[in-house]
Structures are given as structure tokens and as C-alpha cells.
């Protein structure tokens, strides 16, 4: 069983290093710093699952509750063959900072199962998901810890999990899991919430930096949930002119702009953006280095590195992906005055609407989509300005500023509770 990360660098060590750097700048109390370097608790579970061929397979899973000083913990569940406890720990730490930076009353958590859902039937995935809840359910709850979808998990899996949890409790408690289908207590506006939150941040960055975003050339890497909605909403809300998009097969570029409906239909039809009529083919590396005003990495981690950061020309970089920029690249981008909206601020719209979903489930009263948008806008705008102002006050880049804002809020909570 892979319990420690073989990924280099180890993601949990990266998460601890980022905290260490922020702690130094903000002169964090040493005991608070040491407390925040570790998860408060974690559960390792072993899951026997009957497979379709009649055999029983044993899976291993985790749930890490990193810090619940500001409220119940919150974080997705990943199904991945390379899942490790260190990856889950790192993601749980980042969820803690993400919830704090948007100032929602939640802590951070994450879960994972080592498995390859691409090689499993729907029945096997359902039995695995129910087995996970039978083991982990005892530490979950609307008031304790609330999972959500993540890599290779989806609303159907959340529905099975909510159902299994209802059997454990003897009644429905929909708020125990978010990202559910609408028919089972999901929230309006959850589907595009991540991109929408990022677009609200971009709008505020445009105002703060005096950059006119109407017609501003934009490149988007990744054309999944985050990337497609960034294309749609960036054009609709800000009037961005998206000139390049890409997916795992490659990218397309048209200096006259790419129409969202047409590109989306092409991707639906062919499985990729490549081959879109009238556009030139480019590589994912070339897309990052295009001479555009706005760059939106919305695919993978570590795509902007010390090797290519100097060639990035965008003035504004909105990180919808988690971890697209390495720490060395951050410094280079800061020195060349590129303005980065860091991942755990830029993509916090998803968890913010998940929090709205929990609130609606608790009251059993559901909001109009327009109200979800309005409340999301308020949260994202306030978070953006808190980070923008902290960057100026401390003279640091935005990622460090986001850490300072988030960590100060968690530090205040642990002190007020008398933990340190
Ligand atoms: P997704 O699976 O829907 O889409 C991923 C996209 O990336 C696909 O279009 C895929 O083709 C593309 N891709 C894969 N490999 C690539 C490569 N080598 N080069 C270029 N593109 C490549 O995933 P998503 O939900 O859109 O997530 C994208 C990023 O946003 C991830 O980093 C994720 O952690 C982050 N994120 C998503 C959400 C959310 O609510 N969806 C929330 C927070 C953060």
C-alpha cells in the first residue's frame, strides 16, 4: 500500500514549506506555526469490495481532517491509482487555507481511495463508495466534516455516498456531502461556480490594475469544467476575447477570437478542441507563452516553471487549476510584474457554492441561481481585495499574501479557542 508520496517533490512537504515561508513573513507565533504544519487527525481505512467476477478486492482509503478551528472541515474525495496519504494531507492543508481566504466558516479536509475507476464497472464503484462511507461515516457529518467530488468522483458517487450515510443515520442528512445532483439537494449554480469565481477575481484585478478587459486577448489551458466555463463566462461577463484554448491533445489559436458555442460543440463532437475550423494548431507550451493580456491555466499542476516563466507575456494570470505555478516561477513572475491570482483564491468559487449548498440543505430551503451568483460575487470580491491589499502591505507576491490572509484567520481561531 502506497502510504507515503513517491511524487517528487512530496506535495505535503511543499505545503509545509509554503506555510513556513508565510509564517516567517508574518512572524507567526511558533506554537501556532507548528500546530498548523500538521493535520489534526486522519483516518486510514481498509475496504473489502465484491468485484463483478466474484472475487473480493481489498482497497485502501484515507480521510484527513486538517484543521477545524473555524468550523466543520470540508474537502473532496479523490479516486486515483497514485493516491497517497501525503497527497491527501497536502490537499487538506490547501483546503484549510482556501476556506479561510474566502472567509467561509469551514476548516479543511480531504479524502481519497487508491483505485483506478477507469478499470472498474459502475457497480464496483458504487460498492466501493458505499464501503468507504461505512468506514469513514463515523467521522463525517454536517457539523463535523463534509466531503465533495474531486478527481474521478462525480455527483452520482456523491448521491450513493449520501444514500449510504442516510442508512447509517436512519434519516436523510443531505448536507453531509456537497456536489450532489440537483434532485438530491444540490445547489443551483454549483456547475460553473469555480470558473465564475475566477472571472469575478479577474474583473476586480482589471479594475485594481486599470486594465480594460473588454476585448482583452486571453488564452485558456485545459477545456474541462473549469476551462470551458472560463471561456463562456469570461466572454459573457467581462467581454474577454479568447484567442487560444487547449486540452490534453493540443491547442488552437485564432487571433480574431474563438467563439465559445462553436468550440464547445466541436469538442463535444470530436472529443478535442484540435482541428477546429479556421484556427491554427499550437502546442500547450506555445499557448502559455502567447502574447496575450490574460492567461488562464485550467488543467494541470506545475506548467509554469523556472524554465518558461520568463517567456510568459500575459499581464494577468488567473490560476483556475490547482498548483499550476512552481515556487521558483512565482518569484520570476513577480519580478516581471505579471499579476497572478493564486489558485486557492482564484478557484475558491467551487467550495464557496458547496458551502451555500450545505446552508441550503440545513434549512431545506433552496435559493434561486441569481442569489447564488450574487452571494458568490460578494465573497470572491471581498477575498480578492483582502489578498490584493495584503500583498501591498507586506510587499510580497499574491500567493504569499493569500497565505498571510488565510493563515492569520486560522491562527486567530486557534488562539481564541485557547488551543495555543
Ligand atoms: P476536468 O477533468 O473537467 O478538465 C481537465 C482538462 O484539462 C481537460 O480538458 C483535459 O483535456 C485537460 N488536460 C489534461 N491534460 C492536459 C495537458 N497535458 N495539457 C493541457 N490540457 C490538459 O477538470 P477540471 O474540473 O476542469 O479541473 C481543472 C483544474 O482546475 C484542476 O487543477 C482542478 O484541481 C482545478 N479545480 C477544479 C475545480 C472544479 O470545481 N472543477 C475546483 C477547484 C480547482
CSV table of C-alpha atoms and ligand atoms in Angstrom, one decimal:
chain,number,residue,atom,x,y,z
A,1,UNK,CA,0.0,0.0,0.0
A,2,UNK,CA,1.4,3.4,-1.0
A,3,UNK,CA,1.0,5.5,2.1
A,4,UNK,CA,3.8,7.9,1.5
A,5,UNK,CA,4.2,10.0,-1.6
A,6,UNK,CA,6.7,8.9,-4.2
A,7,UNK,CA,5.8,12.0,-6.2
A,8,UNK,CA,8.7,14.5,-6.3
A,9,UNK,CA,8.5,17.0,-4.7
A,10,UNK,CA,6.4,15.4,-2.0
A,11,UNK,CA,3.2,17.5,-2.0
A,12,UNK,CA,2.8,17.6,1.8
A,13,UNK,CA,6.4,18.8,2.2
A,14,UNK,CA,5.6,21.6,-0.4
A,15,UNK,CA,2.5,22.5,1.6
A,16,UNK,CA,4.5,22.7,4.8
A,17,UNK,CA,7.3,24.8,3.1
A,18,UNK,CA,4.7,27.3,1.8
A,19,UNK,CA,3.3,27.7,5.3
A,20,UNK,CA,6.9,28.0,6.7
A,21,UNK,CA,7.6,30.9,4.3
A,22,UNK,CA,4.4,32.7,5.2
A,23,UNK,CA,5.0,32.1,8.9
A,24,UNK,CA,8.3,33.8,8.6
A,25,UNK,CA,7.0,36.9,6.8
A,26,UNK,CA,4.0,37.3,9.2
A,27,UNK,CA,6.1,36.5,12.3
A,28,UNK,CA,3.6,33.8,13.3
A,29,UNK,CA,3.7,32.6,16.9
A,30,UNK,CA,6.0,29.5,16.8
A,31,UNK,CA,3.5,27.2,18.6
A,32,UNK,CA,0.7,28.2,16.2
A,33,UNK,CA,3.0,27.6,13.3
A,34,UNK,CA,3.9,24.1,14.5
A,35,UNK,CA,0.3,23.3,15.1
A,36,UNK,CA,-0.7,24.4,11.6
A,37,UNK,CA,2.0,22.3,10.0
A,38,UNK,CA,0.1,19.1,10.7
A,39,UNK,CA,-3.3,17.6,10.3
A,40,UNK,CA,-5.3,17.4,13.5
A,41,UNK,CA,-6.5,13.9,12.7
A,42,UNK,CA,-6.5,11.3,10.0
A,43,UNK,CA,-8.3,8.0,9.4
A,44,UNK,CA,-6.9,5.2,7.3
A,45,UNK,CA,-9.4,2.6,6.2
A,46,UNK,CA,-9.4,-0.8,4.5
A,47,UNK,CA,-12.3,-1.6,2.2
A,48,UNK,CA,-13.2,-5.1,1.1
A,49,UNK,CA,-15.3,-4.9,-2.1
A,50,UNK,CA,-17.0,-7.7,-4.0
A,51,UNK,CA,-16.0,-7.4,-7.7
A,52,UNK,CA,-18.1,-8.4,-10.7
A,53,UNK,CA,-16.1,-11.5,-11.3
A,54,UNK,CA,-17.0,-12.9,-7.9
A,55,UNK,CA,-13.6,-12.1,-6.2
A,56,UNK,CA,-13.2,-9.7,-3.3
A,57,UNK,CA,-10.6,-7.0,-3.7
A,58,UNK,CA,-9.2,-5.0,-0.8
A,59,UNK,CA,-8.8,-1.2,-1.2
A,60,UNK,CA,-7.2,1.4,1.0
A,61,UNK,CA,-8.6,4.8,1.7
A,62,UNK,CA,-8.0,7.9,3.8
A,63,UNK,CA,-9.8,10.9,5.3
A,64,UNK,CA,-7.6,13.7,6.7
A,65,UNK,CA,-9.2,16.5,8.8
A,66,UNK,CA,-6.6,19.1,8.8
A,67,UNK,CA,-7.9,21.9,10.9
A,68,UNK,CA,-11.5,22.5,12.2
A,69,UNK,CA,-10.8,25.6,14.3
A,70,UNK,CA,-13.1,27.8,12.1
A,71,UNK,CA,-15.9,25.2,11.6
A,72,UNK,CA,-16.6,21.7,10.3
A,73,UNK,CA,-13.9,20.5,7.8
A,74,UNK,CA,-14.6,20.4,4.1
A,75,UNK,CA,-12.9,18.8,1.1
A,76,UNK,CA,-13.3,16.5,-1.8
A,77,UNK,CA,-12.7,12.7,-2.2
A,78,UNK,CA,-10.3,11.6,-5.0
A,79,UNK,CA,-10.3,8.2,-6.6
A,80,UNK,CA,-6.8,7.7,-8.0
A,81,UNK,CA,-4.3,4.8,-8.5
A,82,UNK,CA,-1.5,7.0,-7.3
A,83,UNK,CA,-3.3,8.4,-4.3
A,84,UNK,CA,-1.1,8.6,-1.2
A,85,UNK,CA,-1.6,9.9,2.4
A,86,UNK,CA,0.8,12.7,1.7
A,87,UNK,CA,-1.2,14.0,-1.3
A,88,UNK,CA,-4.3,13.9,0.8
A,89,UNK,CA,-2.6,15.7,3.7
A,90,UNK,CA,-1.4,18.4,1.3
A,91,UNK,CA,-4.8,18.9,-0.3
A,92,UNK,CA,-6.4,19.0,3.2
A,93,UNK,CA,-4.0,21.8,4.2
A,94,UNK,CA,-4.7,23.7,1.0
A,95,UNK,CA,-8.5,23.3,1.6
A,96,UNK,CA,-7.9,24.9,5.1
A,97,UNK,CA,-6.3,27.9,3.5
A,98,UNK,CA,-8.9,28.1,0.7
A,99,UNK,CA,-11.9,28.2,3.1
A,100,UNK,CA,-10.2,30.7,5.2
A,101,UNK,CA,-9.2,33.1,2.4
A,102,UNK,CA,-12.8,33.3,1.2
A,103,UNK,CA,-13.9,33.6,4.9
A,104,UNK,CA,-16.4,30.8,5.0
A,105,UNK,CA,-16.9,29.2,8.4
A,106,UNK,CA,-15.3,25.8,7.5
A,107,UNK,CA,-12.0,24.1,8.0
A,108,UNK,CA,-10.1,21.9,5.6
A,109,UNK,CA,-10.2,18.2,4.9
A,110,UNK,CA,-9.6,15.8,2.0
A,111,UNK,CA,-10.3,12.1,1.3
A,112,UNK,CA,-9.0,9.5,-1.1
A,113,UNK,CA,-9.1,5.9,-2.2
A,114,UNK,CA,-6.3,4.1,-4.0
A,115,UNK,CA,-8.1,2.7,-7.0
A,116,UNK,CA,-8.5,3.1,-10.8
A,117,UNK,CA,-12.1,3.9,-11.5
A,118,UNK,CA,-11.4,3.8,-15.3
A,119,UNK,CA,-10.9,0.0,-14.9
A,120,UNK,CA,-14.0,-0.6,-12.7
A,121,UNK,CA,-17.7,-1.1,-13.5
A,122,UNK,CA,-20.3,1.3,-12.2
A,123,UNK,CA,-21.5,-1.5,-9.8
A,124,UNK,CA,-17.9,-1.9,-8.4
A,125,UNK,CA,-17.5,1.9,-8.0
A,126,UNK,CA,-20.9,2.0,-6.2
A,127,UNK,CA,-19.9,-0.8,-3.8
A,128,UNK,CA,-16.5,0.8,-3.1
A,129,UNK,CA,-18.1,4.2,-2.5
A,130,UNK,CA,-20.6,2.7,0.0
A,131,UNK,CA,-17.8,0.7,1.7
A,132,UNK,CA,-15.9,4.0,2.2
A,133,UNK,CA,-18.8,5.7,3.8
A,134,UNK,CA,-19.4,2.7,6.1
A,135,UNK,CA,-15.9,3.1,7.4
A,136,UNK,CA,-15.5,6.9,7.3
A,137,UNK,CA,-19.1,7.9,8.0
A,138,UNK,CA,-18.4,7.8,11.7
A,139,UNK,CA,-16.2,10.9,11.5
A,140,UNK,CA,-18.4,12.7,8.9
A,141,UNK,CA,-21.5,14.9,9.4
A,142,UNK,CA,-22.9,18.3,8.7
A,143,UNK,CA,-21.4,19.6,11.9
A,144,UNK,CA,-18.1,17.6,11.6
A,145,UNK,CA,-16.8,17.0,8.1
A,146,UNK,CA,-18.4,17.4,4.7
A,147,UNK,CA,-16.9,15.7,1.6
A,148,UNK,CA,-17.5,16.7,-2.1
A,149,UNK,CA,-16.4,15.4,-5.5
A,150,UNK,CA,-12.7,15.7,-6.7
A,151,UNK,CA,-10.6,13.9,-9.3
A,152,UNK,CA,-12.5,10.9,-10.8
A,153,UNK,CA,-15.5,11.3,-8.5
A,154,UNK,CA,-18.8,12.9,-9.5
A,155,UNK,CA,-22.4,13.8,-8.5
A,156,UNK,CA,-23.5,10.2,-8.9
A,157,UNK,CA,-20.9,9.0,-6.5
A,158,UNK,CA,-21.9,11.7,-4.1
A,159,UNK,CA,-25.5,10.5,-4.3
A,160,UNK,CA,-24.5,6.9,-3.5
A,161,UNK,CA,-22.5,8.2,-0.5
A,162,UNK,CA,-25.3,10.4,0.8
A,163,UNK,CA,-27.6,7.4,0.5
A,164,UNK,CA,-25.3,5.1,2.4
A,165,UNK,CA,-24.9,7.8,5.1
A,166,UNK,CA,-28.7,8.1,5.4
A,167,UNK,CA,-28.8,4.4,6.2
A,168,UNK,CA,-26.1,4.8,8.9
A,169,UNK,CA,-28.0,7.6,10.5
A,170,UNK,CA,-31.6,6.4,9.9
A,171,UNK,CA,-32.6,9.7,8.2
A,172,UNK,CA,-31.5,11.8,5.3
A,173,UNK,CA,-28.8,14.3,6.1
A,174,UNK,CA,-28.1,15.7,2.6
A,175,UNK,CA,-25.8,18.4,3.9
A,176,UNK,CA,-23.2,15.7,4.8
A,177,UNK,CA,-21.9,15.8,1.2
A,178,UNK,CA,-21.9,18.5,-1.5
A,179,UNK,CA,-21.7,18.4,-5.2
A,180,UNK,CA,-24.8,16.2,-5.2
A,181,UNK,CA,-27.3,16.1,-8.2
A,182,UNK,CA,-30.0,18.9,-8.0
A,183,UNK,CA,-32.7,16.3,-7.3
A,184,UNK,CA,-30.9,15.2,-4.1
A,185,UNK,CA,-30.3,18.6,-2.6
A,186,UNK,CA,-27.6,20.0,-4.9
A,187,UNK,CA,-27.3,23.8,-5.3
A,188,UNK,CA,-28.2,25.8,-8.4
A,189,UNK,CA,-25.0,27.4,-9.7
A,190,UNK,CA,-22.6,24.7,-8.5
A,191,UNK,CA,-21.7,23.6,-12.0
A,192,UNK,CA,-19.9,26.8,-13.2
A,193,UNK,CA,-19.0,28.1,-9.7
A,194,UNK,CA,-15.2,27.6,-10.0
A,195,UNK,CA,-14.8,29.5,-13.2
A,196,UNK,CA,-17.4,32.1,-12.2
A,197,UNK,CA,-15.4,32.9,-9.0
A,198,UNK,CA,-12.2,33.2,-11.1
A,199,UNK,CA,-14.0,35.5,-13.5
A,200,UNK,CA,-15.1,37.8,-10.6
A,201,UNK,CA,-11.5,37.9,-9.4
A,202,UNK,CA,-10.3,38.8,-12.9
A,203,UNK,CA,-12.9,41.6,-13.0
A,204,UNK,CA,-11.6,43.0,-9.7
A,205,UNK,CA,-7.9,42.6,-10.9
A,206,UNK,CA,-8.7,44.6,-14.1
A,207,UNK,CA,-10.2,47.4,-12.0
A,208,UNK,CA,-7.3,47.4,-9.5
A,209,UNK,CA,-4.6,47.4,-12.2
A,210,UNK,CA,-6.5,49.7,-14.6
A,211,UNK,CA,-6.5,47.0,-17.4
A,212,UNK,CA,-9.5,47.2,-19.7
A,213,UNK,CA,-10.7,43.6,-20.0
A,214,UNK,CA,-13.3,44.2,-22.7
A,215,UNK,CA,-11.7,42.7,-25.8
A,216,UNK,CA,-8.6,41.7,-23.8
A,217,UNK,CA,-6.8,38.7,-25.5
A,218,UNK,CA,-7.0,35.6,-23.5
A,219,UNK,CA,-5.5,32.1,-23.6
A,220,UNK,CA,-7.0,29.2,-21.6
A,221,UNK,CA,-5.1,25.9,-21.0
A,222,UNK,CA,-7.5,23.0,-20.3
A,223,UNK,CA,-11.0,22.6,-21.6
A,224,UNK,CA,-12.9,20.7,-18.9
A,225,UNK,CA,-15.2,22.0,-16.3
A,226,UNK,CA,-13.0,25.0,-15.3
A,227,UNK,CA,-11.7,25.8,-18.8
A,228,UNK,CA,-15.0,25.7,-20.7
A,229,UNK,CA,-16.9,27.8,-18.2
A,230,UNK,CA,-14.0,30.3,-18.1
A,231,UNK,CA,-14.3,30.7,-21.9
A,232,UNK,CA,-18.1,31.1,-21.7
A,233,UNK,CA,-18.3,33.4,-18.6
A,234,UNK,CA,-15.1,35.3,-19.4
A,235,UNK,CA,-16.7,36.3,-22.7
A,236,UNK,CA,-20.2,36.8,-21.3
A,237,UNK,CA,-19.3,38.7,-18.1
A,238,UNK,CA,-16.1,40.5,-19.0
A,239,UNK,CA,-16.1,40.6,-22.8
A,240,UNK,CA,-12.7,38.8,-23.0
A,241,UNK,CA,-11.5,37.9,-26.4
A,242,UNK,CA,-10.4,34.2,-26.1
A,243,UNK,CA,-7.9,33.6,-28.8
A,244,UNK,CA,-6.4,30.3,-27.7
A,245,UNK,CA,-7.7,27.2,-25.8
A,246,UNK,CA,-6.3,23.7,-25.4
A,247,UNK,CA,-6.8,20.2,-24.0
A,248,UNK,CA,-4.6,17.2,-23.4
A,249,UNK,CA,-4.4,16.6,-27.2
A,250,UNK,CA,-3.1,20.1,-28.0
A,251,UNK,CA,-4.3,23.7,-28.6
A,252,UNK,CA,-5.9,26.0,-31.1
A,253,UNK,CA,-5.2,29.7,-31.8
A,254,UNK,CA,-7.1,32.3,-33.8
A,255,UNK,CA,-6.1,36.0,-33.3
A,256,UNK,CA,-9.6,37.1,-34.3
A,257,UNK,CA,-11.1,35.2,-31.3
A,258,UNK,CA,-12.7,31.8,-30.7
A,259,UNK,CA,-16.5,31.5,-30.3
A,260,UNK,CA,-17.4,29.5,-27.2
A,261,UNK,CA,-20.5,27.8,-28.5
A,262,UNK,CA,-18.7,26.7,-31.7
A,263,UNK,CA,-15.6,25.4,-29.9
A,264,UNK,CA,-17.6,23.7,-27.3
A,265,UNK,CA,-19.8,21.9,-29.9
A,266,UNK,CA,-16.6,20.9,-31.8
A,267,UNK,CA,-15.1,19.4,-28.6
A,268,UNK,CA,-18.4,17.6,-27.8
A,269,UNK,CA,-18.5,16.2,-31.4
A,270,UNK,CA,-14.8,15.2,-31.8
A,271,UNK,CA,-13.6,14.8,-28.3
A,272,UNK,CA,-11.0,17.6,-28.6
A,273,UNK,CA,-10.6,21.2,-29.4
A,274,UNK,CA,-8.0,20.4,-32.1
A,275,UNK,CA,-9.0,20.6,-35.7
A,276,UNK,CA,-11.4,23.5,-35.0
A,277,UNK,CA,-12.1,25.1,-38.4
A,278,UNK,CA,-10.2,28.4,-39.1
A,279,UNK,CA,-7.8,28.0,-36.1
A,280,UNK,CA,-4.1,27.3,-36.2
A,281,UNK,CA,-2.8,24.3,-34.2
A,282,UNK,CA,-0.4,25.2,-31.3
A,283,UNK,CA,1.1,23.1,-28.5
A,284,UNK,CA,0.2,23.5,-24.8
A,285,UNK,CA,3.7,25.0,-24.2
A,286,UNK,CA,3.2,27.6,-27.0
A,287,UNK,CA,-0.2,28.5,-25.6
A,288,UNK,CA,1.3,29.5,-22.3
A,289,UNK,CA,3.8,31.8,-24.0
A,290,UNK,CA,1.4,33.6,-26.3
A,291,UNK,CA,1.4,37.4,-26.3
A,292,UNK,CA,-2.0,37.8,-24.6
A,293,UNK,CA,-3.3,40.0,-21.8
A,294,UNK,CA,-4.9,37.2,-19.7
A,295,UNK,CA,-3.6,33.7,-19.2
A,296,UNK,CA,-5.9,31.1,-17.5
A,297,UNK,CA,-4.2,27.8,-16.6
A,298,UNK,CA,-7.1,25.5,-16.1
A,299,UNK,CA,-5.6,22.0,-16.5
A,300,UNK,CA,-2.6,20.7,-14.6
A,301,UNK,CA,-0.1,21.5,-11.9
A,302,UNK,CA,3.4,22.7,-12.5
A,303,UNK,CA,3.0,24.1,-16.0
A,304,UNK,CA,4.6,27.5,-15.3
A,305,UNK,CA,8.1,26.7,-14.1
A,306,UNK,CA,11.5,28.4,-13.7
A,307,UNK,CA,12.2,27.3,-17.3
A,308,UNK,CA,9.4,29.1,-19.1
A,309,UNK,CA,8.3,31.8,-16.6
A,310,UNK,CA,10.5,34.4,-18.2
A,311,UNK,CA,8.8,33.8,-21.6
A,312,UNK,CA,5.2,34.3,-20.2
A,313,UNK,CA,3.9,37.5,-21.6
A,314,UNK,CA,0.4,37.7,-20.0
A,315,UNK,CA,-0.1,40.6,-17.6
A,316,UNK,CA,-2.8,38.8,-15.7
A,317,UNK,CA,-2.7,35.1,-14.8
A,318,UNK,CA,-5.8,33.6,-13.3
A,319,UNK,CA,-5.0,30.2,-11.8
A,320,UNK,CA,-8.1,28.1,-12.0
A,321,UNK,CA,-6.0,24.9,-11.9
A,322,UNK,CA,-4.5,23.8,-8.5
A,323,UNK,CA,-0.8,24.4,-8.4
A,324,UNK,CA,0.0,25.4,-12.0
A,325,UNK,CA,2.9,27.6,-11.0
A,326,UNK,CA,6.0,26.4,-9.2
A,327,UNK,CA,7.5,28.4,-6.3
A,328,UNK,CA,10.6,29.4,-8.4
A,329,UNK,CA,8.3,30.6,-11.2
A,330,UNK,CA,6.3,32.7,-8.8
A,331,UNK,CA,9.3,34.7,-8.0
A,332,UNK,CA,10.2,35.3,-11.7
A,333,UNK,CA,6.6,36.3,-12.5
A,334,UNK,CA,6.5,38.7,-9.6
A,335,UNK,CA,9.8,40.3,-10.7
A,336,UNK,CA,8.5,40.9,-14.2
A,337,UNK,CA,5.3,42.4,-12.8
A,338,UNK,CA,2.9,39.7,-14.0
A,339,UNK,CA,-0.1,39.8,-11.7
A,340,UNK,CA,-1.0,36.3,-10.5
A,341,UNK,CA,-4.4,35.5,-8.9
A,342,UNK,CA,-3.3,32.5,-6.9
A,343,UNK,CA,-5.1,29.1,-7.2
A,344,UNK,CA,-6.6,28.8,-3.7
A,345,UNK,CA,-8.1,32.3,-4.2
A,346,UNK,CA,-9.0,32.1,-7.9
A,347,UNK,CA,-10.6,28.6,-7.8
A,348,UNK,CA,-12.4,29.1,-4.4
A,349,UNK,CA,-15.8,29.7,-6.1
A,350,UNK,CA,-16.4,25.9,-6.1
A,351,UNK,CA,-16.1,25.4,-2.4
A,352,UNK,CA,-17.9,28.6,-1.7
A,353,UNK,CA,-21.0,27.4,-3.6
A,354,UNK,CA,-20.6,24.0,-1.9
A,355,UNK,CA,-20.8,25.9,1.4
A,356,UNK,CA,-24.0,27.5,0.1
A,357,UNK,CA,-25.2,24.0,-0.7
A,358,UNK,CA,-24.7,23.0,3.0
A,359,UNK,CA,-26.5,26.1,4.2
A,360,UNK,CA,-29.5,25.3,1.9
A,361,UNK,CA,-29.5,21.7,3.0
A,362,UNK,CA,-29.5,22.7,6.6
A,363,UNK,CA,-32.6,24.9,6.1
A,364,UNK,CA,-34.2,22.7,3.5
A,365,UNK,CA,-34.9,25.9,1.5
A,366,UNK,CA,-33.3,26.4,-1.9
A,367,UNK,CA,-32.1,29.6,-3.5
A,368,UNK,CA,-32.6,31.0,-7.0
A,369,UNK,CA,-29.5,30.8,-9.2
A,370,UNK,CA,-29.3,34.6,-9.3
A,371,UNK,CA,-29.0,34.7,-5.5
A,372,UNK,CA,-26.2,32.1,-5.6
A,373,UNK,CA,-24.3,34.3,-8.1
A,374,UNK,CA,-24.8,37.5,-6.1
A,375,UNK,CA,-23.6,35.9,-2.8
A,376,UNK,CA,-20.6,34.2,-4.6
A,377,UNK,CA,-19.7,37.6,-6.1
A,378,UNK,CA,-19.7,39.2,-2.7
A,379,UNK,CA,-17.4,36.5,-1.2
A,380,UNK,CA,-15.0,36.4,-4.1
A,381,UNK,CA,-14.7,40.2,-4.4
A,382,UNK,CA,-14.0,40.6,-0.6
A,383,UNK,CA,-11.4,37.8,-0.7
A,384,UNK,CA,-9.7,39.3,-3.8
A,385,UNK,CA,-9.3,42.7,-2.1
A,386,UNK,CA,-8.1,41.2,1.2
A,387,UNK,CA,-5.3,39.4,-0.8
A,388,UNK,CA,-4.5,42.4,-3.0
A,389,UNK,CA,-4.3,44.7,0.0
A,390,UNK,CA,-2.1,42.3,2.0
A,391,UNK,CA,0.3,42.0,-1.0
A,392,UNK,CA,0.8,45.7,-0.9
A,393,UNK,CA,1.1,45.9,2.9
A,394,UNK,CA,3.7,43.2,3.2
A,395,UNK,CA,5.4,43.9,-0.2
A,396,UNK,CA,5.0,40.2,-1.2
A,397,UNK,CA,3.6,38.4,-4.3
A,398,UNK,CA,-0.1,37.4,-4.3
A,399,UNK,CA,0.4,33.8,-3.3
A,400,UNK,CA,2.3,34.7,-0.2
A,401,UNK,CA,-0.4,37.4,0.5
A,402,UNK,CA,-3.1,34.8,0.2
A,403,UNK,CA,-1.3,32.6,2.7
A,404,UNK,CA,-0.9,35.6,5.1
A,405,UNK,CA,-4.7,36.4,4.9
A,406,UNK,CA,-5.7,32.7,5.3
A,407,UNK,CA,-3.2,31.7,8.0
A,408,UNK,CA,-3.9,34.8,10.1
A,409,UNK,CA,-7.6,33.9,10.2
A,410,UNK,CA,-6.9,30.3,11.2
A,411,UNK,CA,-4.3,31.5,13.7
A,412,UNK,CA,-6.8,33.8,15.3
A,413,UNK,CA,-9.3,31.0,15.7
A,414,UNK,CA,-6.9,28.6,17.3
A,415,UNK,CA,-5.8,31.3,19.7
A,416,UNK,CA,-9.3,32.4,20.6
A,417,UNK,CA,-10.2,28.8,21.3
A,418,UNK,CA,-7.3,28.6,23.7
A,419,UNK,CA,-5.5,25.8,21.8
A,420,UNK,CA,-2.2,27.7,21.9
B,1,LIG,P1,-11.6,18.3,-16.0
B,1,LIG,O1,-11.2,16.9,-15.8
B,1,LIG,O2,-13.0,18.7,-16.2
B,1,LIG,O3,-10.7,19.0,-17.2
B,1,LIG,C1,-9.4,19.0,-17.3
B,1,LIG,C2,-9.0,19.5,-18.7
B,1,LIG,O4,-7.5,19.5,-18.7
B,1,LIG,C3,-9.4,18.6,-19.8
B,1,LIG,O5,-9.9,19.4,-20.9
B,1,LIG,C4,-8.1,17.9,-20.3
B,1,LIG,O6,-8.1,17.6,-21.6
B,1,LIG,C5,-7.1,19.0,-20.0
B,1,LIG,N1,-5.8,18.4,-19.9
B,1,LIG,C6,-5.3,17.3,-19.3
B,1,LIG,N2,-4.0,17.1,-19.5
B,1,LIG,C7,-3.6,18.2,-20.2
B,1,LIG,C8,-2.4,18.7,-20.7
B,1,LIG,N3,-1.3,17.9,-20.6
B,1,LIG,N4,-2.3,19.9,-21.3
B,1,LIG,C9,-3.4,20.6,-21.4
B,1,LIG,N5,-4.6,20.3,-21.0
B,1,LIG,C10,-4.7,19.1,-20.4
B,1,LIG,O7,-11.0,19.1,-14.7
B,1,LIG,P2,-11.5,20.5,-14.1
B,1,LIG,O8,-12.5,20.2,-13.0
B,1,LIG,O9,-11.8,21.5,-15.1
B,1,LIG,O10,-10.1,20.8,-13.3
B,1,LIG,C11,-9.1,21.5,-13.9
B,1,LIG,C12,-8.2,22.1,-12.9
B,1,LIG,O11,-9.0,23.0,-12.0
B,1,LIG,C13,-7.6,21.1,-11.9
B,1,LIG,O12,-6.3,21.6,-11.5
B,1,LIG,C14,-8.5,21.1,-10.7
B,1,LIG,O13,-7.9,20.7,-9.5
B,1,LIG,C15,-8.9,22.6,-10.7
B,1,LIG,N6,-10.1,22.9,-9.9
B,1,LIG,C16,-11.3,22.5,-10.4
B,1,LIG,C17,-12.5,22.8,-9.6
B,1,LIG,C18,-13.8,22.4,-10.1
B,1,LIG,O14,-14.8,22.7,-9.5
B,1,LIG,N7,-14.0,21.7,-11.3
B,1,LIG,C19,-12.4,23.4,-8.4
B,1,LIG,C20,-11.1,23.8,-8.0
B,1,LIG,C21,-10.0,23.5,-8.7
